[in-house]
Every structure is written in structure tokens, then in C-alpha cells.
Amino acid sequence: MNKRKTPSEGKQKKRFEGEESSSDEDEELDMVNVDFEFFAPNPDVDFHGLKFLIGQLLDADNTSIDVSALTNLILEQPSLGSTIKLDGMESDPCAFLTVLNLREHKDNSAIKTLTEYMAQRSTKNEALAPIAQVLSPSSDATVGFIFTERIINVPPQLAPALYKLIHEEIDMALKDGQPYSFTHYLILSKTYIEVDSKLDQEEARPQKKKKATQAAPETFYFHPEDECLHKSALAYGDYNLVKEAAEGDSDFKRAFQETGIKPQGHMILIEASKFEATVAALEEYMRD
């Protein structure tokens, strides 16, 4: 039976600011109350919703990995991980977090492909060298791979609850003798940088090239909690996606900005001995 899950035994209720009132006399913002409910992954109803979120997390590279097989692995361990829903258990998840044991599933073809993908990507950035080491076939590390993703309008303030739940569930699973004794946690995430709009370039008049050294573009986070996770990380950094975005995609993702955006993969490696303190720090960080 799929049971409702609630952090600290209480349903999360969040209030958000809406659009400005249409009244000229009333400049107060409309407020919308939204109830977020936490559930265990449900094999009967969550396959398509989780598959969509995993595909969104992997972005353009999702066609290189068997997302359906990864979704099935997640659903085969319903006692571990959480989904967040807005309209009851039968609705699609709008966010989730879970962990997979890369060593336990090392013979699974989807996990093999995913591990090779992350190991290969981590060689492209010196900051990610420790990740390549723990993912090496010769490594003794037992890596827990954390999947977490949400749709764009789910507030990041819910992230600490998801991390707290997974930490508690891993502790319970270990007491039951289940294979979740990890040496490291590897979190896959996403960032983006702003790029010049193709549309703006087409409209601009040709100009003479100027010799100038451009500063490195600023990195922005799809998951703001990543900046807190960095503080206790053994390694973290960005990597370029294997598949180049199609021309014009950056404009499709402009999101009402003057510039386009270019997504990047992002990895964070945390030692298991620091995970509990990291979760506690994340709660405090998102509370500020």
C-alpha cells in the first residue's frame, strides 16, 4: 500500500505571492495557498511523471540513457524516496528525490550507461576529478546516486524536507539490513549560463570585430540549494552536455529574458560521513 509521507508528521502548506491586484486602490499582492503532499513512489501511477522529471534533469542528454529503465528501478524501491504532489496520490508528481545504489545495480544496463556517462563527463572538468575516481571500476567506493528534480514553479524551500526524508529512510533501511551503506553521495543537477540571443543577433547590424577579453559567464542554478550543498562537498562543478542544443533552443528557453540560456550539467559529491550535517545545514540555509 502506498502511504502518504509527511516531514515531521505534518503536511507542508506554503503561501506564495501571485500577480498584483487589478484594483488601482489596492496595491497588495494576491496570495495563493498551495498544499504540497509527500508520498512514497507509487508504481501504479508515477511512472510517466517520474520519467518526465528524470528526462528534464538530464536535458538534451536524456536520449543517451534509458530513462524508462531508471524510472522502473526507482519504482522498485518504494520504501525509499519521496514524491511531492498537488492533487492527491493519483496525480503526477511535481517533484521527487530518491537514491540508487550504483554498486548494487552495477550490472543493470541503464546504471552502467549512467555511470559511464557521469565518469566521462567528470573528466572534462578538473574540479570533478574526485568523481571520476569514485566511479572508476577499480574504486572501493559505494556511491549513492541521488536523483532529484522538480517542475519550475515548485519552490526550492521544499528541498530540505526531501533530503531530510531520504536521510531518515536510509537510516531505517540500514537497520533492516538493506544495501544502503554508502561511502559517498553523488547528486546530479543542472545549471545554466546566459548566451546571446540568436534573434537579437539577426536583428543587429554587422559590426567590426573588437579584440577584447570576455569575462567568464555567470553561472545560475536551477536548484538554488546546490550552493549550500557545495559547502560540504568533496567535489562539485559543471560540465557541458554531450548533445549540443539545436539552434534556436537557447531562445526557446529565454523565459521572458533578453538573453537566451544554455543548460549545463552539474555534479556534487558528498562524503556519507558529512551527509547528516549537510541536511541540517540545508534546512537552516533555506530557512534564512
PDB file of C-alpha atoms in Angstrom:
ATOM      1  CA  MET A   1       0.000   0.000   0.000  1.00  0.00           C
ATOM      2  CA  ASN A   2       1.260   3.453  -0.896  1.00  0.00           C
ATOM      3  CA  LYS A   3       1.287   5.593   2.200  1.00  0.00           C
ATOM      4  CA  ARG A   4       1.238   9.350   2.464  1.00  0.00           C
ATOM      5  CA  LYS A   5       4.511  10.733   3.768  1.00  0.00           C
ATOM      6  CA  THR A   6       4.857  13.955   5.683  1.00  0.00           C
ATOM      7  CA  PRO A   7       8.040  15.507   7.044  1.00  0.00           C
ATOM      8  CA  SER A   8       7.777  15.784  10.825  1.00  0.00           C
ATOM      9  CA  GLU A   9       4.319  14.223  10.544  1.00  0.00           C
ATOM     10  CA  GLY A  10       2.747  17.338   9.103  1.00  0.00           C
ATOM     11  CA  LYS A  11       1.536  18.296   5.645  1.00  0.00           C
ATOM     12  CA  GLN A  12       3.547  21.112   4.090  1.00  0.00           C
ATOM     13  CA  LYS A  13       1.484  24.219   3.405  1.00  0.00           C
ATOM     14  CA  LYS A  14       3.134  27.072   1.552  1.00  0.00           C
ATOM     15  CA  ARG A  15       1.852  30.526   0.673  1.00  0.00           C
ATOM     16  CA  PHE A  16       3.048  32.231  -2.484  1.00  0.00           C
ATOM     17  CA  GLU A  17       2.779  35.666  -3.937  1.00  0.00           C
ATOM     18  CA  GLY A  18       0.605  35.927  -7.018  1.00  0.00           C
ATOM     19  CA  GLU A  19       0.044  38.693  -9.517  1.00  0.00           C
ATOM     20  CA  GLU A  20      -0.705  42.238  -8.431  1.00  0.00           C
ATOM     21  CA  SER A  21      -4.320  43.119  -7.747  1.00  0.00           C
ATOM     22  CA  SER A  22      -6.172  44.684 -10.664  1.00  0.00           C
ATOM     23  CA  SER A  23      -7.564  47.368  -8.363  1.00  0.00           C
ATOM     24  CA  ASP A  24      -5.848  50.757  -8.633  1.00  0.00           C
ATOM     25  CA  GLU A  25      -6.561  51.403  -4.982  1.00  0.00           C
ATOM     26  CA  ASP A  26      -5.282  48.078  -3.736  1.00  0.00           C
ATOM     27  CA  GLU A  27      -1.582  47.519  -4.395  1.00  0.00           C
ATOM     28  CA  GLU A  28      -1.351  44.422  -2.208  1.00  0.00           C
ATOM     29  CA  LEU A  29      -0.310  41.175  -3.851  1.00  0.00           C
ATOM     30  CA  ASP A  30      -2.765  38.326  -4.210  1.00  0.00           C
ATOM     31  CA  MET A  31      -1.802  35.315  -2.128  1.00  0.00           C
ATOM     32  CA  VAL A  32      -2.348  31.714  -3.159  1.00  0.00           C
ATOM     33  CA  ASN A  33      -2.328  28.871  -0.654  1.00  0.00           C
ATOM     34  CA  VAL A  34      -0.921  25.632  -2.036  1.00  0.00           C
ATOM     35  CA  ASP A  35      -0.790  22.335  -0.162  1.00  0.00           C
ATOM     36  CA  PHE A  36       2.102  20.064  -1.082  1.00  0.00           C
ATOM     37  CA  GLU A  37       1.687  16.418  -0.117  1.00  0.00           C
ATOM     38  CA  PHE A  38       4.545  13.940   0.206  1.00  0.00           C
ATOM     39  CA  PHE A  39       4.137  10.333  -0.941  1.00  0.00           C
ATOM     40  CA  ALA A  40       6.273   7.272  -1.440  1.00  0.00           C
ATOM     41  CA  PRO A  41       6.923   6.438  -5.112  1.00  0.00           C
ATOM     42  CA  ASN A  42       3.900   4.595  -6.476  1.00  0.00           C
ATOM     43  CA  PRO A  43       4.489   2.070  -9.298  1.00  0.00           C
ATOM     44  CA  ASP A  44       0.808   2.220 -10.259  1.00  0.00           C
ATOM     45  CA  VAL A  45       0.650   5.923 -11.051  1.00  0.00           C
ATOM     46  CA  ASP A  46       4.108   7.550 -11.007  1.00  0.00           C
ATOM     47  CA  PHE A  47       5.934   6.035 -13.975  1.00  0.00           C
ATOM     48  CA  HIS A  48       5.203   8.721 -16.551  1.00  0.00           C
ATOM     49  CA  GLY A  49       5.578  11.633 -14.133  1.00  0.00           C
ATOM     50  CA  LEU A  50       8.940  10.404 -12.837  1.00  0.00           C
ATOM     51  CA  LYS A  51      10.155   9.590 -16.330  1.00  0.00           C
ATOM     52  CA  PHE A  52       9.352  13.139 -17.408  1.00  0.00           C
ATOM     53  CA  LEU A  53      11.232  14.644 -14.450  1.00  0.00           C
ATOM     54  CA  ILE A  54      14.301  12.441 -14.986  1.00  0.00           C
ATOM     55  CA  GLY A  55      14.311  13.381 -18.667  1.00  0.00           C
ATOM     56  CA  GLN A  56      14.106  17.045 -17.683  1.00  0.00           C
ATOM     57  CA  LEU A  57      17.042  16.615 -15.308  1.00  0.00           C
ATOM     58  CA  LEU A  58      19.229  15.012 -17.981  1.00  0.00           C
ATOM     59  CA  ASP A  59      18.152  17.642 -20.522  1.00  0.00           C
ATOM     60  CA  ALA A  60      19.428  17.062 -24.083  1.00  0.00           C
ATOM     61  CA  ASP A  61      21.442  14.022 -22.979  1.00  0.00           C
ATOM     62  CA  ASN A  62      18.337  12.107 -21.866  1.00  0.00           C
ATOM     63  CA  THR A  63      18.220  10.240 -25.179  1.00  0.00           C
ATOM     64  CA  SER A  64      21.623   8.682 -24.401  1.00  0.00           C
ATOM     65  CA  ILE A  65      20.335   6.967 -21.244  1.00  0.00           C
ATOM     66  CA  ASP A  66      17.472   4.533 -20.739  1.00  0.00           C
ATOM     67  CA  VAL A  67      15.226   6.818 -18.712  1.00  0.00           C
ATOM     68  CA  SER A  68      12.425   4.239 -18.619  1.00  0.00           C
ATOM     69  CA  ALA A  69      14.719   1.647 -17.026  1.00  0.00           C
ATOM     70  CA  LEU A  70      15.922   4.165 -14.429  1.00  0.00           C
ATOM     71  CA  THR A  71      12.313   5.044 -13.618  1.00  0.00           C
ATOM     72  CA  ASN A  72      11.487   1.376 -13.100  1.00  0.00           C
ATOM     73  CA  LEU A  73      14.456   0.960 -10.742  1.00  0.00           C
ATOM     74  CA  ILE A  74      13.213   3.868  -8.650  1.00  0.00           C
ATOM     75  CA  LEU A  75       9.720   2.416  -8.517  1.00  0.00           C
ATOM     76  CA  GLU A  76      11.058  -0.984  -7.454  1.00  0.00           C
ATOM     77  CA  GLN A  77      12.165   0.529  -4.130  1.00  0.00           C
ATOM     78  CA  PRO A  78       9.015   2.371  -2.921  1.00  0.00           C
ATOM     79  CA  SER A  79      10.203   2.340   0.702  1.00  0.00           C
ATOM     80  CA  LEU A  80      12.949   4.783  -0.289  1.00  0.00           C
ATOM     81  CA  GLY A  81      12.463   8.201  -1.811  1.00  0.00           C
ATOM     82  CA  SER A  82       9.646  10.722  -1.957  1.00  0.00           C
ATOM     83  CA  THR A  83       7.391  12.411  -4.459  1.00  0.00           C
ATOM     84  CA  ILE A  84       5.563  15.706  -3.992  1.00  0.00           C
ATOM     85  CA  LYS A  85       2.071  16.112  -5.407  1.00  0.00           C
ATOM     86  CA  LEU A  86      -0.572  18.808  -5.526  1.00  0.00           C
ATOM     87  CA  ASP A  87      -3.742  16.826  -6.153  1.00  0.00           C
ATOM     88  CA  GLY A  88      -3.580  13.614  -4.163  1.00  0.00           C
ATOM     89  CA  MET A  89      -1.848  10.281  -4.616  1.00  0.00           C
ATOM     90  CA  GLU A  90      -3.294   9.616  -8.082  1.00  0.00           C
ATOM     91  CA  SER A  91      -1.862  12.815  -9.561  1.00  0.00           C
ATOM     92  CA  ASP A  92       1.514  13.198 -11.243  1.00  0.00           C
ATOM     93  CA  PRO A  93       4.494  14.151  -9.076  1.00  0.00           C
ATOM     94  CA  CYS A  94       5.703  17.723  -9.424  1.00  0.00           C
ATOM     95  CA  ALA A  95       8.958  16.924  -7.598  1.00  0.00           C
ATOM     96  CA  PHE A  96      10.851  13.913  -6.310  1.00  0.00           C
ATOM     97  CA  LEU A  97      14.045  12.771  -4.629  1.00  0.00           C
ATOM     98  CA  THR A  98      15.449   9.281  -4.296  1.00  0.00           C
ATOM     99  CA  VAL A  99      18.734   7.393  -4.205  1.00  0.00           C
ATOM    100  CA  LEU A 100      20.042   4.401  -6.158  1.00  0.00           C
ATOM    101  CA  ASN A 101      22.958   2.217  -5.108  1.00  0.00           C
ATOM    102  CA  LEU A 102      25.319   2.252  -8.093  1.00  0.00           C
ATOM    103  CA  ARG A 103      27.257  -0.751  -6.809  1.00  0.00           C
ATOM    104  CA  GLU A 104      24.129  -2.824  -6.092  1.00  0.00           C
ATOM    105  CA  HIS A 105      22.801  -2.162  -9.601  1.00  0.00           C
ATOM    106  CA  LYS A 106      26.150  -2.203 -11.418  1.00  0.00           C
ATOM    107  CA  ASP A 107      25.011  -4.991 -13.767  1.00  0.00           C
ATOM    108  CA  ASN A 108      21.892  -3.093 -14.820  1.00  0.00           C
ATOM    109  CA  SER A 109      22.436  -1.746 -18.331  1.00  0.00           C
ATOM    110  CA  ALA A 110      20.858   1.638 -17.559  1.00  0.00           C
ATOM    111  CA  ILE A 111      23.070   2.095 -14.473  1.00  0.00           C
ATOM    112  CA  LYS A 112      26.132   1.056 -16.476  1.00  0.00           C
ATOM    113  CA  THR A 113      25.351   3.682 -19.106  1.00  0.00           C
ATOM    114  CA  LEU A 114      24.608   6.337 -16.487  1.00  0.00           C
ATOM    115  CA  THR A 115      27.830   5.603 -14.565  1.00  0.00           C
ATOM    116  CA  GLU A 116      29.917   5.700 -17.732  1.00  0.00           C
ATOM    117  CA  TYR A 117      28.240   8.958 -18.723  1.00  0.00           C
ATOM    118  CA  MET A 118      28.987  10.640 -15.383  1.00  0.00           C
ATOM    119  CA  ALA A 119      32.544   9.286 -15.278  1.00  0.00           C
ATOM    120  CA  GLN A 120      33.224  10.536 -18.790  1.00  0.00           C
ATOM    121  CA  ARG A 121      31.707  13.958 -18.112  1.00  0.00           C
ATOM    122  CA  SER A 122      33.685  14.323 -14.889  1.00  0.00           C
ATOM    123  CA  THR A 123      36.959  14.051 -16.826  1.00  0.00           C
ATOM    124  CA  LYS A 124      36.104  17.290 -18.656  1.00  0.00           C
ATOM    125  CA  ASN A 125      36.458  19.443 -15.547  1.00  0.00           C
ATOM    126  CA  GLU A 126      39.419  19.191 -13.173  1.00  0.00           C
ATOM    127  CA  ALA A 127      37.176  20.128 -10.266  1.00  0.00           C
ATOM    128  CA  LEU A 128      35.260  16.887 -10.844  1.00  0.00           C
ATOM    129  CA  ALA A 129      38.320  14.601 -10.731  1.00  0.00           C
ATOM    130  CA  PRO A 130      37.297  13.006  -7.371  1.00  0.00           C
ATOM    131  CA  ILE A 131      34.028  11.954  -9.005  1.00  0.00           C
ATOM    132  CA  ALA A 132      35.860  10.160 -11.785  1.00  0.00           C
ATOM    133  CA  GLN A 133      37.888   8.373  -9.107  1.00  0.00           C
ATOM    134  CA  VAL A 134      34.932   7.073  -7.070  1.00  0.00           C
ATOM    135  CA  LEU A 135      33.138   5.984 -10.254  1.00  0.00           C
ATOM    136  CA  SER A 136      36.160   4.039 -11.525  1.00  0.00           C
ATOM    137  CA  PRO A 137      35.595   0.258 -11.755  1.00  0.00           C
ATOM    138  CA  SER A 138      38.656  -0.185  -9.537  1.00  0.00           C
ATOM    139  CA  SER A 139      37.254   2.055  -6.778  1.00  0.00           C
ATOM    140  CA  ASP A 140      36.109   0.592  -3.454  1.00  0.00           C
ATOM    141  CA  ALA A 141      33.577   3.410  -3.025  1.00  0.00           C
ATOM    142  CA  THR A 142      29.892   2.622  -2.658  1.00  0.00           C
ATOM    143  CA  VAL A 143      28.112   5.539  -4.271  1.00  0.00           C
ATOM    144  CA  GLY A 144      24.517   6.506  -3.630  1.00  0.00           C
ATOM    145  CA  PHE A 145      23.271   8.350  -6.685  1.00  0.00           C
ATOM    146  CA  ILE A 146      20.699  10.976  -5.740  1.00  0.00           C
ATOM    147  CA  PHE A 147      18.082  11.849  -8.335  1.00  0.00           C
ATOM    148  CA  THR A 148      16.082  14.976  -7.585  1.00  0.00           C
ATOM    149  CA  GLU A 149      14.108  17.213  -9.874  1.00  0.00           C
ATOM    150  CA  ARG A 150      11.011  19.403  -9.804  1.00  0.00           C
ATOM    151  CA  ILE A 151       8.897  21.411 -12.186  1.00  0.00           C
ATOM    152  CA  ILE A 152       9.804  25.062 -12.415  1.00  0.00           C
ATOM    153  CA  ASN A 153       7.108  26.504 -10.141  1.00  0.00           C
ATOM    154  CA  VAL A 154       7.799  24.207  -7.167  1.00  0.00           C
ATOM    155  CA  PRO A 155       9.551  26.316  -4.502  1.00  0.00           C
ATOM    156  CA  PRO A 156      13.109  25.361  -3.521  1.00  0.00           C
ATOM    157  CA  GLN A 157      12.067  25.664   0.142  1.00  0.00           C
ATOM    158  CA  LEU A 158      10.713  22.107  -0.183  1.00  0.00           C
ATOM    159  CA  ALA A 159      14.157  20.669  -0.947  1.00  0.00           C
ATOM    160  CA  PRO A 160      15.280  20.336   2.710  1.00  0.00           C
ATOM    161  CA  ALA A 161      12.237  18.196   3.508  1.00  0.00           C
ATOM    162  CA  LEU A 162      13.094  15.813   0.658  1.00  0.00           C
ATOM    163  CA  TYR A 163      16.711  15.496   1.801  1.00  0.00           C
ATOM    164  CA  LYS A 164      15.657  15.012   5.413  1.00  0.00           C
ATOM    165  CA  LEU A 165      13.260  12.236   4.428  1.00  0.00           C
ATOM    166  CA  ILE A 166      15.844  10.354   2.380  1.00  0.00           C
ATOM    167  CA  HIS A 167      18.360  10.573   5.226  1.00  0.00           C
ATOM    168  CA  GLU A 168      15.808   9.157   7.685  1.00  0.00           C
ATOM    169  CA  GLU A 169      14.770   6.414   5.265  1.00  0.00           C
ATOM    170  CA  ILE A 170      18.361   5.344   4.629  1.00  0.00           C
ATOM    171  CA  ASP A 171      18.900   5.066   8.391  1.00  0.00           C
ATOM    172  CA  MET A 172      15.789   2.898   8.708  1.00  0.00           C
ATOM    173  CA  ALA A 173      16.815   0.753   5.740  1.00  0.00           C
ATOM    174  CA  LEU A 174      20.260   0.158   7.257  1.00  0.00           C
ATOM    175  CA  LYS A 175      18.645  -1.031  10.486  1.00  0.00           C
ATOM    176  CA  ASP A 176      16.672  -3.509   8.400  1.00  0.00           C
ATOM    177  CA  GLY A 177      19.864  -4.761   6.758  1.00  0.00           C
ATOM    178  CA  GLN A 178      19.150  -3.273   3.341  1.00  0.00           C
ATOM    179  CA  PRO A 179      22.036  -2.339   0.982  1.00  0.00           C
ATOM    180  CA  TYR A 180      22.204   1.393   1.525  1.00  0.00           C
ATOM    181  CA  SER A 181      25.527   1.762   3.341  1.00  0.00           C
ATOM    182  CA  PHE A 182      27.243   4.389   1.221  1.00  0.00           C
ATOM    183  CA  THR A 183      30.672   5.977   1.304  1.00  0.00           C
ATOM    184  CA  HIS A 184      29.607   8.873  -0.937  1.00  0.00           C
ATOM    185  CA  TYR A 185      26.527  10.554  -2.355  1.00  0.00           C
ATOM    186  CA  LEU A 186      26.596  11.847  -5.914  1.00  0.00           C
ATOM    187  CA  ILE A 187      23.963  14.432  -6.792  1.00  0.00           C
ATOM    188  CA  LEU A 188      23.204  15.205 -10.422  1.00  0.00           C
ATOM    189  CA  SER A 189      21.860  18.692 -11.024  1.00  0.00           C
ATOM    190  CA  LYS A 190      21.685  21.449 -13.643  1.00  0.00           C
ATOM    191  CA  THR A 191      22.910  24.996 -14.067  1.00  0.00           C
ATOM    192  CA  TYR A 192      22.788  27.445 -16.922  1.00  0.00           C
ATOM    193  CA  ILE A 193      24.604  30.423 -18.344  1.00  0.00           C
ATOM    194  CA  GLU A 194      23.154  33.287 -20.323  1.00  0.00           C
ATOM    195  CA  VAL A 195      24.029  33.453 -24.006  1.00  0.00           C
ATOM    196  CA  ASP A 196      23.396  35.991 -26.726  1.00  0.00           C
ATOM    197  CA  SER A 197      20.046  35.602 -28.385  1.00  0.00           C
ATOM    198  CA  LYS A 198      20.100  34.349 -31.967  1.00  0.00           C
ATOM    199  CA  LEU A 199      17.081  36.554 -32.642  1.00  0.00           C
ATOM    200  CA  ASP A 200      18.912  39.636 -31.409  1.00  0.00           C
ATOM    201  CA  GLN A 201      21.984  38.727 -33.466  1.00  0.00           C
ATOM    202  CA  GLU A 202      19.870  38.500 -36.616  1.00  0.00           C
ATOM    203  CA  GLU A 203      18.345  41.903 -35.958  1.00  0.00           C
ATOM    204  CA  ALA A 204      21.636  43.620 -35.120  1.00  0.00           C
ATOM    205  CA  ARG A 205      23.640  45.332 -37.833  1.00  0.00           C
ATOM    206  CA  PRO A 206      27.040  43.895 -38.720  1.00  0.00           C
ATOM    207  CA  GLN A 207      29.816  45.434 -36.648  1.00  0.00           C
ATOM    208  CA  LYS A 208      33.569  45.266 -36.778  1.00  0.00           C
ATOM    209  CA  LYS A 209      35.022  42.652 -34.500  1.00  0.00           C
ATOM    210  CA  LYS A 210      36.612  44.006 -31.357  1.00  0.00           C
ATOM    211  CA  LYS A 211      39.531  42.380 -29.677  1.00  0.00           C
ATOM    212  CA  ALA A 212      38.543  42.065 -26.055  1.00  0.00           C
ATOM    213  CA  THR A 213      38.877  39.523 -23.319  1.00  0.00           C
ATOM    214  CA  GLN A 214      35.443  38.474 -22.124  1.00  0.00           C
ATOM    215  CA  ALA A 215      34.884  37.534 -18.515  1.00  0.00           C
ATOM    216  CA  ALA A 216      33.647  34.027 -17.778  1.00  0.00           C
ATOM    217  CA  PRO A 217      29.835  33.979 -17.850  1.00  0.00           C
ATOM    218  CA  GLU A 218      27.995  33.865 -14.530  1.00  0.00           C
ATOM    219  CA  THR A 219      26.528  30.516 -13.570  1.00  0.00           C
ATOM    220  CA  PHE A 220      22.897  30.344 -12.467  1.00  0.00           C
ATOM    221  CA  TYR A 221      21.287  27.447 -10.585  1.00  0.00           C
ATOM    222  CA  PHE A 222      18.082  25.636 -11.436  1.00  0.00           C
ATOM    223  CA  HIS A 223      18.336  24.202  -7.898  1.00  0.00           C
ATOM    224  CA  PRO A 224      19.331  27.052  -5.542  1.00  0.00           C
ATOM    225  CA  GLU A 225      20.012  24.559  -2.738  1.00  0.00           C
ATOM    226  CA  ASP A 226      23.097  23.391  -4.651  1.00  0.00           C
ATOM    227  CA  GLU A 227      25.043  26.399  -3.394  1.00  0.00           C
ATOM    228  CA  CYS A 228      24.532  25.177   0.172  1.00  0.00           C
ATOM    229  CA  LEU A 229      25.479  21.605  -0.737  1.00  0.00           C
ATOM    230  CA  HIS A 230      28.760  22.907  -2.161  1.00  0.00           C
ATOM    231  CA  LYS A 231      29.899  23.945   1.309  1.00  0.00           C
ATOM    232  CA  SER A 232      30.342  20.348   2.468  1.00  0.00           C
ATOM    233  CA  ALA A 233      31.127  18.792  -0.905  1.00  0.00           C
ATOM    234  CA  LEU A 234      34.251  16.827  -1.699  1.00  0.00           C
ATOM    235  CA  ALA A 235      33.877  17.997  -5.290  1.00  0.00           C
ATOM    236  CA  TYR A 236      31.415  19.913  -7.431  1.00  0.00           C
ATOM    237  CA  GLY A 237      31.338  21.540 -10.819  1.00  0.00           C
ATOM    238  CA  ASP A 238      29.652  21.986 -14.180  1.00  0.00           C
ATOM    239  CA  TYR A 239      30.074  20.056 -17.387  1.00  0.00           C
ATOM    240  CA  ASN A 240      28.928  20.559 -20.947  1.00  0.00           C
ATOM    241  CA  LEU A 241      26.174  18.313 -22.206  1.00  0.00           C
ATOM    242  CA  VAL A 242      27.251  15.746 -24.790  1.00  0.00           C
ATOM    243  CA  LYS A 243      24.498  16.738 -27.177  1.00  0.00           C
ATOM    244  CA  GLU A 244      24.620  20.299 -28.388  1.00  0.00           C
ATOM    245  CA  ALA A 245      21.299  22.079 -28.177  1.00  0.00           C
ATOM    246  CA  ALA A 246      19.602  22.661 -31.505  1.00  0.00           C
ATOM    247  CA  GLU A 247      19.980  26.120 -32.981  1.00  0.00           C
ATOM    248  CA  GLY A 248      17.361  28.387 -31.502  1.00  0.00           C
ATOM    249  CA  ASP A 249      16.856  26.319 -28.333  1.00  0.00           C
ATOM    250  CA  SER A 250      18.508  28.992 -26.209  1.00  0.00           C
ATOM    251  CA  ASP A 251      15.849  31.439 -27.397  1.00  0.00           C
ATOM    252  CA  PHE A 252      13.101  28.906 -26.712  1.00  0.00           C
ATOM    253  CA  LYS A 253      14.375  28.866 -23.118  1.00  0.00           C
ATOM    254  CA  ARG A 254      14.625  32.635 -22.786  1.00  0.00           C
ATOM    255  CA  ALA A 255      11.864  32.643 -20.158  1.00  0.00           C
ATOM    256  CA  PHE A 256      10.992  36.312 -20.737  1.00  0.00           C
ATOM    257  CA  GLN A 257      14.653  37.373 -20.571  1.00  0.00           C
ATOM    258  CA  GLU A 258      16.561  39.409 -23.096  1.00  0.00           C
ATOM    259  CA  THR A 259      19.179  36.682 -23.361  1.00  0.00           C
ATOM    260  CA  GLY A 260      18.946  33.016 -24.182  1.00  0.00           C
ATOM    261  CA  ILE A 261      20.113  30.346 -21.760  1.00  0.00           C
ATOM    262  CA  LYS A 262      22.476  27.415 -22.213  1.00  0.00           C
ATOM    263  CA  PRO A 263      21.883  24.485 -19.811  1.00  0.00           C
ATOM    264  CA  GLN A 264      24.843  22.659 -18.280  1.00  0.00           C
ATOM    265  CA  GLY A 265      25.118  19.504 -16.234  1.00  0.00           C
ATOM    266  CA  HIS A 266      26.254  19.850 -12.635  1.00  0.00           C
ATOM    267  CA  MET A 267      27.568  17.238 -10.179  1.00  0.00           C
ATOM    268  CA  ILE A 268      28.081  17.363  -6.424  1.00  0.00           C
ATOM    269  CA  LEU A 269      29.965  14.675  -4.478  1.00  0.00           C
ATOM    270  CA  ILE A 270      29.444  14.488  -0.710  1.00  0.00           C
ATOM    271  CA  GLU A 271      31.063  12.031   1.681  1.00  0.00           C
ATOM    272  CA  ALA A 272      28.473   9.953   3.515  1.00  0.00           C
ATOM    273  CA  SER A 273      30.020  10.883   6.867  1.00  0.00           C
ATOM    274  CA  LYS A 274      29.035  14.514   6.195  1.00  0.00           C
ATOM    275  CA  PHE A 275      25.555  13.896   4.829  1.00  0.00           C
ATOM    276  CA  GLU A 276      23.625  14.284   8.088  1.00  0.00           C
ATOM    277  CA  ALA A 277      25.295  17.622   8.853  1.00  0.00           C
ATOM    278  CA  THR A 278      24.733  18.698   5.257  1.00  0.00           C
ATOM    279  CA  VAL A 279      20.996  18.029   5.514  1.00  0.00           C
ATOM    280  CA  ALA A 280      20.813  20.018   8.747  1.00  0.00           C
ATOM    281  CA  ALA A 281      22.735  22.902   7.163  1.00  0.00           C
ATOM    282  CA  LEU A 282      20.398  22.838   4.173  1.00  0.00           C
ATOM    283  CA  GLU A 283      17.368  23.226   6.427  1.00  0.00           C
ATOM    284  CA  GLU A 284      18.949  26.270   8.058  1.00  0.00           C
ATOM    285  CA  TYR A 285      20.098  27.706   4.732  1.00  0.00           C
ATOM    286  CA  MET A 286      16.632  27.583   3.142  1.00  0.00           C
ATOM    287  CA  ARG A 287      15.051  28.963   6.299  1.00  0.00           C
ATOM    288  CA  ASP A 288      17.065  32.190   6.092  1.00  0.00           C
TER     289      ASP A 288
END
